[in-house]
Coordinates of C-alpha atoms and ligand atoms in Angstrom, one line a residue:
X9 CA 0.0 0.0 0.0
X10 CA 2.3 2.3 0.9
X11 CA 5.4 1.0 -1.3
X12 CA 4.3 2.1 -5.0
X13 CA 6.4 1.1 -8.2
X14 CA 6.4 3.9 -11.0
X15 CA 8.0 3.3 -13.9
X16 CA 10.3 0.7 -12.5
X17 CA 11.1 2.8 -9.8
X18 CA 10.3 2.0 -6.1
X19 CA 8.4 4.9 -4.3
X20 CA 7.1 5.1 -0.7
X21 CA 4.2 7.1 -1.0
X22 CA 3.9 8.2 2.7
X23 CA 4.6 11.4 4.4
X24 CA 8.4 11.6 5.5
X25 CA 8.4 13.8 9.0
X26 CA 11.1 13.7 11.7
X27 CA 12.9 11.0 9.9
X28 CA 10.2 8.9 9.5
X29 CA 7.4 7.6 7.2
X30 CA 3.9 8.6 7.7
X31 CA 0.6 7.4 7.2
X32 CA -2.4 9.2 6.5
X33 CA -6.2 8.3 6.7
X34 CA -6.9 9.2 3.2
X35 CA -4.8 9.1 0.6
X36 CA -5.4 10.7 -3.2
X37 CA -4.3 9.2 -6.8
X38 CA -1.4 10.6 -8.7
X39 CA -2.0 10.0 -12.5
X40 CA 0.1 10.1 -15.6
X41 CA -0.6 12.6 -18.1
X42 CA 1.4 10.3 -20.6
X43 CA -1.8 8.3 -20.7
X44 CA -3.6 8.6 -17.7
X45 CA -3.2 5.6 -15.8
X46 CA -3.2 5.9 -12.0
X47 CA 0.3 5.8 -10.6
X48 CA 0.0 5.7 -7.4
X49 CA -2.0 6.7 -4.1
X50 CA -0.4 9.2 -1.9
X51 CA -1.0 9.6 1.7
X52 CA -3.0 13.1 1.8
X53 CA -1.7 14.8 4.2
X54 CA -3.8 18.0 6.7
X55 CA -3.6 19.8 9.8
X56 CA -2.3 16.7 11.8
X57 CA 0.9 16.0 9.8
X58 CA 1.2 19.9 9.0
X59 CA 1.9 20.4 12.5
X60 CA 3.9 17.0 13.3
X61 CA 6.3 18.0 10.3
X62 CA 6.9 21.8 11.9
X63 CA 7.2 20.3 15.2
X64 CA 9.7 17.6 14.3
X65 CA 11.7 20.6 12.0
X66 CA 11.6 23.0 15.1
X67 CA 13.2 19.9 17.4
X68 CA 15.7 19.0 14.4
X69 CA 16.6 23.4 14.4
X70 CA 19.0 23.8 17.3
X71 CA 21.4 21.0 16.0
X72 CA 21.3 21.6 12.5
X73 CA 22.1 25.6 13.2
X74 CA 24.9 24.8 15.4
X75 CA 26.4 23.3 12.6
X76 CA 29.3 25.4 10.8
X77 CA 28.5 25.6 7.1
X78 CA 31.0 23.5 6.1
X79 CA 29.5 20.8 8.1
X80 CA 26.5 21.6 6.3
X81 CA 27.7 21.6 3.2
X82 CA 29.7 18.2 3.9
X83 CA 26.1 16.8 4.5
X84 CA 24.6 18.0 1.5
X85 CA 27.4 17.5 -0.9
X86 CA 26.7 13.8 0.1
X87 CA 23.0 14.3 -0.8
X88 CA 23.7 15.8 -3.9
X89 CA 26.3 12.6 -4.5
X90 CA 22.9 10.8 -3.8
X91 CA 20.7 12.5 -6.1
X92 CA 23.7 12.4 -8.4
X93 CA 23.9 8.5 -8.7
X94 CA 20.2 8.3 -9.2
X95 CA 19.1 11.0 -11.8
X96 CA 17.9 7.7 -13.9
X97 CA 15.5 6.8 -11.4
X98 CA 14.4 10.5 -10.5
X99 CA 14.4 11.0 -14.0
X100 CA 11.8 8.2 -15.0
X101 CA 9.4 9.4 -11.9
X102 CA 9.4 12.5 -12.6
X103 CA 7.9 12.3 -16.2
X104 CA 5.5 9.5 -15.4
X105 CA 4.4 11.8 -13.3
X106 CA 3.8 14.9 -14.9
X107 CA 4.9 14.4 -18.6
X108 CA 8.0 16.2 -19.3
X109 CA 10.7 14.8 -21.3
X110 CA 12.6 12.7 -20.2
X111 CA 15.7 13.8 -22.3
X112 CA 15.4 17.1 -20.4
X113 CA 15.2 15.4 -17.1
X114 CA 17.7 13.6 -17.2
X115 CA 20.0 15.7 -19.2
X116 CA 19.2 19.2 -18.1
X117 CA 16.7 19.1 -15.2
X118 CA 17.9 16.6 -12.2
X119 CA 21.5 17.8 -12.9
X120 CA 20.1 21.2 -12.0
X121 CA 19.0 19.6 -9.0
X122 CA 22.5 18.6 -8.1
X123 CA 23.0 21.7 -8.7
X124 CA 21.0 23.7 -6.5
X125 CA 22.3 21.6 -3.3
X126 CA 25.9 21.9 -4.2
X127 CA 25.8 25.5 -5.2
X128 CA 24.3 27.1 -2.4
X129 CA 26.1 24.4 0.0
X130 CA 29.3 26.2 -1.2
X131 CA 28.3 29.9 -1.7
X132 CA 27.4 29.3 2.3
X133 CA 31.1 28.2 2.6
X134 CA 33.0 30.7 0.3
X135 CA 30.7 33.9 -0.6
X136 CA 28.7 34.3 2.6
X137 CA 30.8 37.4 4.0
X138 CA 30.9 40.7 4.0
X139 CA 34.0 42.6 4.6
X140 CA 34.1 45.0 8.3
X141 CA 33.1 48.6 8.1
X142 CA 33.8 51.1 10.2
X143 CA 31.3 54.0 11.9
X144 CA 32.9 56.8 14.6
X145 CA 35.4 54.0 15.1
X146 CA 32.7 51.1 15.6
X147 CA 33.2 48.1 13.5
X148 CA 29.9 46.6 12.0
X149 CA 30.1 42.6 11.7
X150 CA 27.0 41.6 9.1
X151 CA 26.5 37.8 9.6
X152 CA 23.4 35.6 8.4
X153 CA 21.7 33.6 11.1
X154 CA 19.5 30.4 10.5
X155 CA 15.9 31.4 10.6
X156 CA 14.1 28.5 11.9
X157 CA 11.8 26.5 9.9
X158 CA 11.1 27.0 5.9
X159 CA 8.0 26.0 4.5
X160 CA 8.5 25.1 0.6
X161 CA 5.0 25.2 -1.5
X162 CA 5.5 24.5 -5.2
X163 CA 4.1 23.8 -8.4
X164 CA 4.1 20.5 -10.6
X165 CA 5.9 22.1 -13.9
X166 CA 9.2 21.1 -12.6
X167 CA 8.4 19.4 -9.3
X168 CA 11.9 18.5 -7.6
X169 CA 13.8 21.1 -9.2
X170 CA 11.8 24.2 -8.1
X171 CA 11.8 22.1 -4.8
X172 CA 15.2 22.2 -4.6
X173 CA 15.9 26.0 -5.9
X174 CA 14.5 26.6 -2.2
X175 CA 15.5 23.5 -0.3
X176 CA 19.1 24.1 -1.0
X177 CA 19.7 27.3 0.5
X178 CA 16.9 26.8 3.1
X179 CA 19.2 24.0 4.2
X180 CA 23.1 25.7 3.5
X181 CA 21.3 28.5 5.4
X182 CA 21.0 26.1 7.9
X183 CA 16.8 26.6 8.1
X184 CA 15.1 23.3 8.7
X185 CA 12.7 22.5 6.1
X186 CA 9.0 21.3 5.2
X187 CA 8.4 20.8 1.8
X188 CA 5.2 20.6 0.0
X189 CA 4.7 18.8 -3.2
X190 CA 2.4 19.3 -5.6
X191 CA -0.6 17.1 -5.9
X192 CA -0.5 16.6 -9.0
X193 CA 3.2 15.2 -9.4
X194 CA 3.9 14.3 -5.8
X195 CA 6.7 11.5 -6.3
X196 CA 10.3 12.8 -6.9
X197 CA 9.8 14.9 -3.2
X198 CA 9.3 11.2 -1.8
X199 CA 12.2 9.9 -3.4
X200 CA 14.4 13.0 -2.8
X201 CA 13.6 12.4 1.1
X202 CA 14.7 9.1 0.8
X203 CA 18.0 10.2 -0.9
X204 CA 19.0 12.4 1.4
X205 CA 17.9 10.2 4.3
X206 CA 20.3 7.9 3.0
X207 CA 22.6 10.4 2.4
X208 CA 22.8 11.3 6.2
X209 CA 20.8 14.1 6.3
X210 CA 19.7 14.0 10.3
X211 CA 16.3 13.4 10.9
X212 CA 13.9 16.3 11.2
X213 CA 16.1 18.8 9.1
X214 CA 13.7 17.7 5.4
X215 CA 10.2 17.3 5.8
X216 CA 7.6 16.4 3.1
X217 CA 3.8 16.9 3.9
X218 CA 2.0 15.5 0.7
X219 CA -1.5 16.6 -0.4
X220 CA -3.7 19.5 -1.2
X221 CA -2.8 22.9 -1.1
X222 CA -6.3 24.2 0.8
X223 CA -5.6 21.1 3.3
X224 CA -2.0 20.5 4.2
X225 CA -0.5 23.8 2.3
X226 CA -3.0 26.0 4.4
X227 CA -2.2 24.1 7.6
X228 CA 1.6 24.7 7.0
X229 CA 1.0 28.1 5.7
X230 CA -1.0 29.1 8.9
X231 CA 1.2 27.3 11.8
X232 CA 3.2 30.2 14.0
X233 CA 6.1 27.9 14.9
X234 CA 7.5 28.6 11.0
X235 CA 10.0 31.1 10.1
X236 CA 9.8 31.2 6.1
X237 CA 7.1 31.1 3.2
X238 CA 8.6 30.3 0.0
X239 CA 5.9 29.8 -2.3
X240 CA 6.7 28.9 -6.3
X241 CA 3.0 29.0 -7.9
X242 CA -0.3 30.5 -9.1
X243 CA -1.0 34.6 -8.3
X244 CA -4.2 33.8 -6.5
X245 CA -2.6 31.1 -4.4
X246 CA 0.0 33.5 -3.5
X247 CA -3.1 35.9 -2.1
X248 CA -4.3 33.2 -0.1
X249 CA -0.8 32.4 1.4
X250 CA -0.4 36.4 1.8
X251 CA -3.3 36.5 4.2
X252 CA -2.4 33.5 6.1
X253 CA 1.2 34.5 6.6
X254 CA -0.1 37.9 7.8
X255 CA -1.4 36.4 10.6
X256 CA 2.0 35.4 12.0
X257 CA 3.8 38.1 10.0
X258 CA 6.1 35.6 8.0
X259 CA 8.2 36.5 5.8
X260 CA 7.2 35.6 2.0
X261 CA 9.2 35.0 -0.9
X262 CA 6.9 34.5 -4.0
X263 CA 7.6 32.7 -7.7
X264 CA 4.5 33.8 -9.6
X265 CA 3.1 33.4 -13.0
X266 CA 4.4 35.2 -16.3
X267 CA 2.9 36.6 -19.1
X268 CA 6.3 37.5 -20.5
X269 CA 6.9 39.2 -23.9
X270 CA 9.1 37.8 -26.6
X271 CA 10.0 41.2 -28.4
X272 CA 11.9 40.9 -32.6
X273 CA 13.0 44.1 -33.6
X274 CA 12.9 44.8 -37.3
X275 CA 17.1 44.2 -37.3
X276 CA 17.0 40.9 -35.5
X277 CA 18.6 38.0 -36.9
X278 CA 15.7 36.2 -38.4
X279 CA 17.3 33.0 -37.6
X280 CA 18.0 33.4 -33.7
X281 CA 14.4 34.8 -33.7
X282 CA 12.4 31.9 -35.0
X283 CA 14.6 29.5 -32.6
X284 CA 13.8 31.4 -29.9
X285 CA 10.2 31.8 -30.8
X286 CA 9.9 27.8 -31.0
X287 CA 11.3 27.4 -27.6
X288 CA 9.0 29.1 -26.1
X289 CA 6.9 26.0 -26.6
X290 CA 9.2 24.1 -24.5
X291 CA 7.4 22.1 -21.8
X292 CA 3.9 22.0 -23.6
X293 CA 4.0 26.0 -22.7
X294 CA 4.2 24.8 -18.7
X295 CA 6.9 27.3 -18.0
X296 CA 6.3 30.3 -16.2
X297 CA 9.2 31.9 -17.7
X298 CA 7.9 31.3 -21.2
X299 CA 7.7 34.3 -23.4
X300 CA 4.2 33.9 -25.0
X301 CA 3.7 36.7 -26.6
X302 CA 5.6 37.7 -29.5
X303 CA 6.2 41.2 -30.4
X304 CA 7.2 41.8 -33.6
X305 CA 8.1 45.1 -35.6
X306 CA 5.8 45.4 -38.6
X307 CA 8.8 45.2 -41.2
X308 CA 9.8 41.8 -40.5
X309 CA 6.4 40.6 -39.2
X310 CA 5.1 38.9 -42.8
X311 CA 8.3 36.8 -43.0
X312 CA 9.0 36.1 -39.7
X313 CA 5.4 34.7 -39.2
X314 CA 6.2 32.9 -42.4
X315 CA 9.5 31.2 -41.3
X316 CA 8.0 30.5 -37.9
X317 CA 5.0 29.0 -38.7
X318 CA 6.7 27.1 -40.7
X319 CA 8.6 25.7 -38.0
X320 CA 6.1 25.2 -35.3
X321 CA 4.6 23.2 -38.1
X322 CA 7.4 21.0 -37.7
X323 CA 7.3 20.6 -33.7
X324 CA 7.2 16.6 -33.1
X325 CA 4.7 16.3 -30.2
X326 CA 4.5 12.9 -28.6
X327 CA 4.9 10.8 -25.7
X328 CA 7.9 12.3 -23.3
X329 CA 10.0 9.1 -23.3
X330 CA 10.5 9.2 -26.3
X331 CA 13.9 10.8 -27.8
X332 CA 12.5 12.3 -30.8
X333 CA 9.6 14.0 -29.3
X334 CA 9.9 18.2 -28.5
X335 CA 6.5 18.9 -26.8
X336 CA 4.7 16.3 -24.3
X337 CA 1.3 16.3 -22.8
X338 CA 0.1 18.7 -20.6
X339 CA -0.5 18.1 -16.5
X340 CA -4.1 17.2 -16.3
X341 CA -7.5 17.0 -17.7
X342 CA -8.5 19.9 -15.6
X343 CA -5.6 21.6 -16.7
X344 CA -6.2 21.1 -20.4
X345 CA -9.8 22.0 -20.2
X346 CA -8.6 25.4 -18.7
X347 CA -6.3 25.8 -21.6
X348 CA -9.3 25.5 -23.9
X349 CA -11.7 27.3 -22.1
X350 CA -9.0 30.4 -22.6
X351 CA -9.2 29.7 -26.7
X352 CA -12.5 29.2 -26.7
X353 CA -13.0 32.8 -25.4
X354 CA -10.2 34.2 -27.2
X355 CA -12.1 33.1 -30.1
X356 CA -15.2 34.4 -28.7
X357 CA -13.4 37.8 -28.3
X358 CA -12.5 38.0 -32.0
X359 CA -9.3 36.5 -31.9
X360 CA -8.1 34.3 -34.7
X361 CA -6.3 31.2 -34.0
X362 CA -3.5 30.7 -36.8
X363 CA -2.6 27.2 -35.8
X364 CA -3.6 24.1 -33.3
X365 CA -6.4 25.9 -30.6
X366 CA -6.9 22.2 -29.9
X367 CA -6.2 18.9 -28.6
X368 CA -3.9 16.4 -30.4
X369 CA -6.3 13.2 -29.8
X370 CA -4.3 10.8 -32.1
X371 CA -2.0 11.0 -28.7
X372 CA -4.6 11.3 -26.2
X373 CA -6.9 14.1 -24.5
X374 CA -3.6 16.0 -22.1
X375 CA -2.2 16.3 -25.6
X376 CA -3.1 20.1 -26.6
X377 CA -1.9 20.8 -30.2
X378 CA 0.7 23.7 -30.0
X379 CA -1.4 26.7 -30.6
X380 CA -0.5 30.6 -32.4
X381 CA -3.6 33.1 -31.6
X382 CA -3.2 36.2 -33.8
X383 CA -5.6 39.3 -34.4
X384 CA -6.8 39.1 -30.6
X385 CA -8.0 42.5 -29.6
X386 CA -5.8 45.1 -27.6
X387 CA -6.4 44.3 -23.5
X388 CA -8.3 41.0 -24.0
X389 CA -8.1 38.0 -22.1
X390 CA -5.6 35.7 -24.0
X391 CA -3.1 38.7 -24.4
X392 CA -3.0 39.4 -20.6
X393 CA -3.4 36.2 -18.4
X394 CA -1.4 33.4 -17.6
X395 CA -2.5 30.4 -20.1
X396 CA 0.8 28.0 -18.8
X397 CA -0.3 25.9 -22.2
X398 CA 1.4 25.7 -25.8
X399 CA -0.5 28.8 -26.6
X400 CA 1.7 31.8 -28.1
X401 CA -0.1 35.5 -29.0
X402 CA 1.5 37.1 -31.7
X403 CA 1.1 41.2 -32.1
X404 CA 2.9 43.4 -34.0
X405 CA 4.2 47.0 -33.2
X406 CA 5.5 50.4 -35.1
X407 CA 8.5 52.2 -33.6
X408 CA 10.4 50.9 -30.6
X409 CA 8.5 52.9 -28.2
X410 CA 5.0 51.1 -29.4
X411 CA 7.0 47.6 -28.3
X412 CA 7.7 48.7 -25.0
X413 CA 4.8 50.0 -24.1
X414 CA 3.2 46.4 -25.3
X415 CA 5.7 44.3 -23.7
X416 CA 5.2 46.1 -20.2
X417 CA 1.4 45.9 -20.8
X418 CA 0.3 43.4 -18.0
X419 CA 0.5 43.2 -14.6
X420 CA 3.0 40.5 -14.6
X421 CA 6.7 41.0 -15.2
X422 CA 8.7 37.6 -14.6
X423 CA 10.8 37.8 -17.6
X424 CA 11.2 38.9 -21.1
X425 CA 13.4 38.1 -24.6
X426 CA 14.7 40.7 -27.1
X427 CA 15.9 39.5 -30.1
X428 CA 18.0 42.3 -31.8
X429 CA 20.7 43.2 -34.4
X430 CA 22.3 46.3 -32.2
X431 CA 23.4 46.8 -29.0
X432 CA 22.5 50.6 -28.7
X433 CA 18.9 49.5 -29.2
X434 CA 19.0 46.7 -27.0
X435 CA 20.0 48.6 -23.8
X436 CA 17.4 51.8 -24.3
X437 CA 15.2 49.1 -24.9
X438 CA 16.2 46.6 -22.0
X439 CA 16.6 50.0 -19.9
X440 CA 12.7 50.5 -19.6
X441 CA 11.4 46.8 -19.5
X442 CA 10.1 45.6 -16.3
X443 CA 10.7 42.4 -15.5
X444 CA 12.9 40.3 -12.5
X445 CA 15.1 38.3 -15.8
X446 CA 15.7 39.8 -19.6
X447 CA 17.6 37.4 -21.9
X448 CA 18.7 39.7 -25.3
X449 CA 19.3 37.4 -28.1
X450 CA 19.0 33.9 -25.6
X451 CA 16.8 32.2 -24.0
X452 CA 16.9 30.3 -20.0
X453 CA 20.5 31.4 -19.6
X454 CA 20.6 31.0 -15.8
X455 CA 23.5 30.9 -13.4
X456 CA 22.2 30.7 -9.5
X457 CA 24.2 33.4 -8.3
X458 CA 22.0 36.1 -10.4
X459 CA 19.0 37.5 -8.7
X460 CA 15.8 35.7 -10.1
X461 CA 11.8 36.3 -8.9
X462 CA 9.9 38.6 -10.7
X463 CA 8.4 42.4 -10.9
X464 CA 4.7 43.2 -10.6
X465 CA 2.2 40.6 -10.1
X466 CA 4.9 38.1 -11.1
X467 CA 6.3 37.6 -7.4
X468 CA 7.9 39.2 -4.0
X469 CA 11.5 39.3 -3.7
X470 CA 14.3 37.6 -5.4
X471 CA 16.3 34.3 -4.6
X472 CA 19.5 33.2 -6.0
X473 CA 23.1 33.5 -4.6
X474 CA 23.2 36.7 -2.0
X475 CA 19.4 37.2 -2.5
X476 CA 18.6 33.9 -1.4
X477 CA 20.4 33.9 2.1
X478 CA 19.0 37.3 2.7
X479 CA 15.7 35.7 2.6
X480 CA 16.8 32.7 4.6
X481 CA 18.6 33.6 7.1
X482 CA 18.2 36.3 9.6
X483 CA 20.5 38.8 8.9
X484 CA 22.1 40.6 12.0
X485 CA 24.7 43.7 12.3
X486 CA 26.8 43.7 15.4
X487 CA 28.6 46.8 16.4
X488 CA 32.0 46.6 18.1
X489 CA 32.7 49.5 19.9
X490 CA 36.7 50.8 20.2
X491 CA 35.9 51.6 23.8
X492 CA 34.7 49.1 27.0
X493 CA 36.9 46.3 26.8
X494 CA 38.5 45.4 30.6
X495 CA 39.8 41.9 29.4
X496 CA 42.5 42.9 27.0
Ligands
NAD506 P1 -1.0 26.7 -7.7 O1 -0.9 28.1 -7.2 O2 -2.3 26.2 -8.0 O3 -0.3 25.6 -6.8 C1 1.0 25.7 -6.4 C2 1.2 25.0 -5.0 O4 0.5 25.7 -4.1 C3 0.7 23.5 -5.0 O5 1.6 22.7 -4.3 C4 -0.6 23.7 -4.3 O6 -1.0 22.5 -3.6 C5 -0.3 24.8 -3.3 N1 -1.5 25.5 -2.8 C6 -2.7 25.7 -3.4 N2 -3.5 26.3 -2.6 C7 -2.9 26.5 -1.4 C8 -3.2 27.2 -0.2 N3 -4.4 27.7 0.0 N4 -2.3 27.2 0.8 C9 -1.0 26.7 0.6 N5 -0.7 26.1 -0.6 C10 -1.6 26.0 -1.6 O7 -0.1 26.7 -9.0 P2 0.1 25.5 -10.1 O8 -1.1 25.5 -11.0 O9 0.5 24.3 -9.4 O10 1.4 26.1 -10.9 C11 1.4 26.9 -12.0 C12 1.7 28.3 -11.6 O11 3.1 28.4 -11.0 C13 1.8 29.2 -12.8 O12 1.2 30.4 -12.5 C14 3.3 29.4 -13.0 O13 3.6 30.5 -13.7 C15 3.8 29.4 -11.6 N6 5.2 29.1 -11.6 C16 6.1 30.2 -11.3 C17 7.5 29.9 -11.3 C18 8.4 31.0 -10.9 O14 9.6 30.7 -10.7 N7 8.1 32.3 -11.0 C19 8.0 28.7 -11.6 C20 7.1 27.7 -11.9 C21 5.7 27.9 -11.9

């Protein structure tokens, strides 16, 4: 019952709190959106196990925060050796369970999860100092202090390694740690727990609650005994999780959605333009970087729509085991009738759509077609919320001035993409963009000691390298004075 096999891979699918696994009254099903079989059912977790996973991180605090961080960072290398040795395994679970390729996982993804432990583990070690000043002859030591007990909330688009993004420095910080998977792809936080376990993390220090965000993600959410909300999902989740932390005034740090601009300007390589335009497809549109809507200036706009249409003809959309395939299913059934519920109103609204607006049922129903929606009308729907499907808007704009004001038109501001032939333009143009990450002429270049979160409605605060400690830890001044000292 509570030992599940996934894609040849041997999951526990109890809670893991205080070093040990936990059972749960009711327990909910985790399906594939490969083909929707039932994978597993996983031990759904609520205010009981919310609270036994804070208490058993508050006991496991002292210990792990007495620890120098190269202690810490011992421990988690050895995790991340862990993780390292299994990215096959991790690899296979994760797409069974929510349908991303498996190339990327185990090429680009779990590595990145090696990643995130090792590289905060050693910015702790190395980076984490900041030189002495000096006021009226006082000397002011800055030093980051473990926090007490982060609670990680995240989404199922990339399950263990936006889980780890936060878990890592939670942990070099040396915070103790309750994680909470998504529902819908529950499995890699299971086996991660396991790894580390094994690994010698100490008991207490990683914590996974499993279930539903209004059950166990409220209850962790609303217990005073935590010192951190990191929170990777949905604007109107983050609300909710606003209020509750409120109540205990907790400090947030928020990964929201995107409605990020792709801009071309009329001296872009056309080349470099349609590739990026393409990628944005990546993940079945289940990023919440992607740039969905492309900007393009009206001189280049009939061939680049040309060239790149001809492309996303070409997009090989499949199962995600598969080598060949470039696009996968999407999450859920709920999740694809939302995606065409968004182009049947677009539609309804007087958009056209160019290509796809529907599912791909020679695969299945999570397969959604990829999808170009052209001629929508200035303001509406499907040019300013968050569709996280393969569904790109494509406008066009006059002078450089016209872009900008389009590509900051929406309350978000995660990220943005400018494809251009000149430097010059590139920085007055990068200069008045909002948004937390602009790539100019790349795409998902991303090195973890660069500030990332977004502007807007797109998140609070930033993580990554310094940022992320600051959140973490507490961070405390003392002031030396020159005068006092008896004991010389
Ligand atoms: P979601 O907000 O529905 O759920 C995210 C997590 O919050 C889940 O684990 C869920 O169980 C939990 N949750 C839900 N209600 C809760 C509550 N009341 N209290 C506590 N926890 C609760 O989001 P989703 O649909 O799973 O994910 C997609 C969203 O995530 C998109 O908007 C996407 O852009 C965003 N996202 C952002 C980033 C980023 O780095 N900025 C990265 C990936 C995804």
């Amino acid at each position: 019952m509570s030992l599940a096999e996934v894609a040849g891979v041997q999951v526990d699918t109890r809670h893991w709190i205080g070093g040990q696994r936990v059972s749960s009254p009711e327990t909910f099903a985790t399906v594939s959106p490969i083909d929707g079989t039932e994978l597993a059912q996983v031990a759904r977790g609520g205010k009981t196990e919310a609270d036994a996973a804070v208490a058993a991180a508050r006991a496991a605090f002292p210990a792990w925060a007495a620890l120098s961080p190269q202690e810490r960072g011992a421990i988690l290398h050895r995790v991340a050796d862990n993780v390292e040795s299994h990215i096959e395994e991790l690899s296979q679970l994760e797409t069974a369970d929510n349908g991303s390729l498996l190339r990327s996982h185990r090429r680009g993804v779990m590595p990145r999860v090696v990643t995130n432990l090792r590289f905060f583990a050693d910015y702790a070690i190395n980076e984490l100092h900041h030189p002495v000043f000096e006021t009226r002859g006082h000397d002011n030591h800055v030093s980051w202090d473990p926090s007490g007990v982060a609670v990680i909330i995240t989404p199922w688009n990339a399950p263990l390694m936006l889980a780890t993004w936060r878990i890592g420095p939670a942990l070099a910080s040396g915070d103790t740690v309750v994680a909470k998977p998504p529902e819908w792809a529950p499995l890699t936080a299971s086996l991660f727990a396991q790894l580390a376990h094994e690994a010698g993390l100490p008991a207490g220090v990683f914590n996974v609650v499993q279930g539903f965000g209004t059950e166990a993600g409220a209850a962790l959410t609303a217990n005073p005994g935590i010192s951190r909300i990191c929170f990777t999902g949905s604007v109107p989740t983050a609300k909710v999780i606003a209020h509750a932390a409120a109540d205990n005034l907790i400090p947030c740090s928020f990964e929201l959605g995107g409605k990020s601009p792709t801009v071309i300007l009329d001296d872009a390589d056309l080349d470099l333009a349609v590739d990026l335009a393409v990628e944005q497809y990546d993940n079945a549109g289940q990023v919440c970087l992607a740039g969905t809507r492309l900007l393009v200036q009206e001189g280049i706009a009939d061939e680049f729509t040309a060239r790149f249409a001809e492309r996303a003809a070409q997009i090989r959309q499949g199962d995600p085991r598969d080598e060949e395939t470039q696009i996968g299913p999407n999450i859920h059934l709920k999740h694809v009738e939302r995606v065409e519920g968004f182009i049947d109103r677009a539609r309804a609204d007087g958009a056209t759509v160019a290509y796809g607006g529907e599912r791909n049922t020679d695969l299945g129903p999570h397969y959604f077609r990829p999808t170009l929606i052209v001629d929508a009308p200035a303001g509406s729907e499907i040019l300013t919320q968050e569709v996280f499907g393969p569904v790109l808007t494509m406008q066009t704009f006059a002078s450089d001035d016209e872009g900008l004001a389009l590509a900051n038109g929406t309350e978000f501001g995660l990220a943005a993409c400018v494809v251009t032939g000149s430097r010059e333009r590139a920085e007055a143009f990068t200069k008045h963009l909002v948004a937390g990450t602009i790539w100019v002429n790349c795409f998902f270049v991303r090195d973890l000691a660069a500030p990332f979160g977004g502007s807007k409605r797109s998140g609070i605060g930033r993580e990554g390298g310094l940022w992320s400690f600051d959140f973490y830890a507490d961070v405390k001044n003392t002031v030396y004075a020159p005068n006092g000292w008896t004991k010389e």
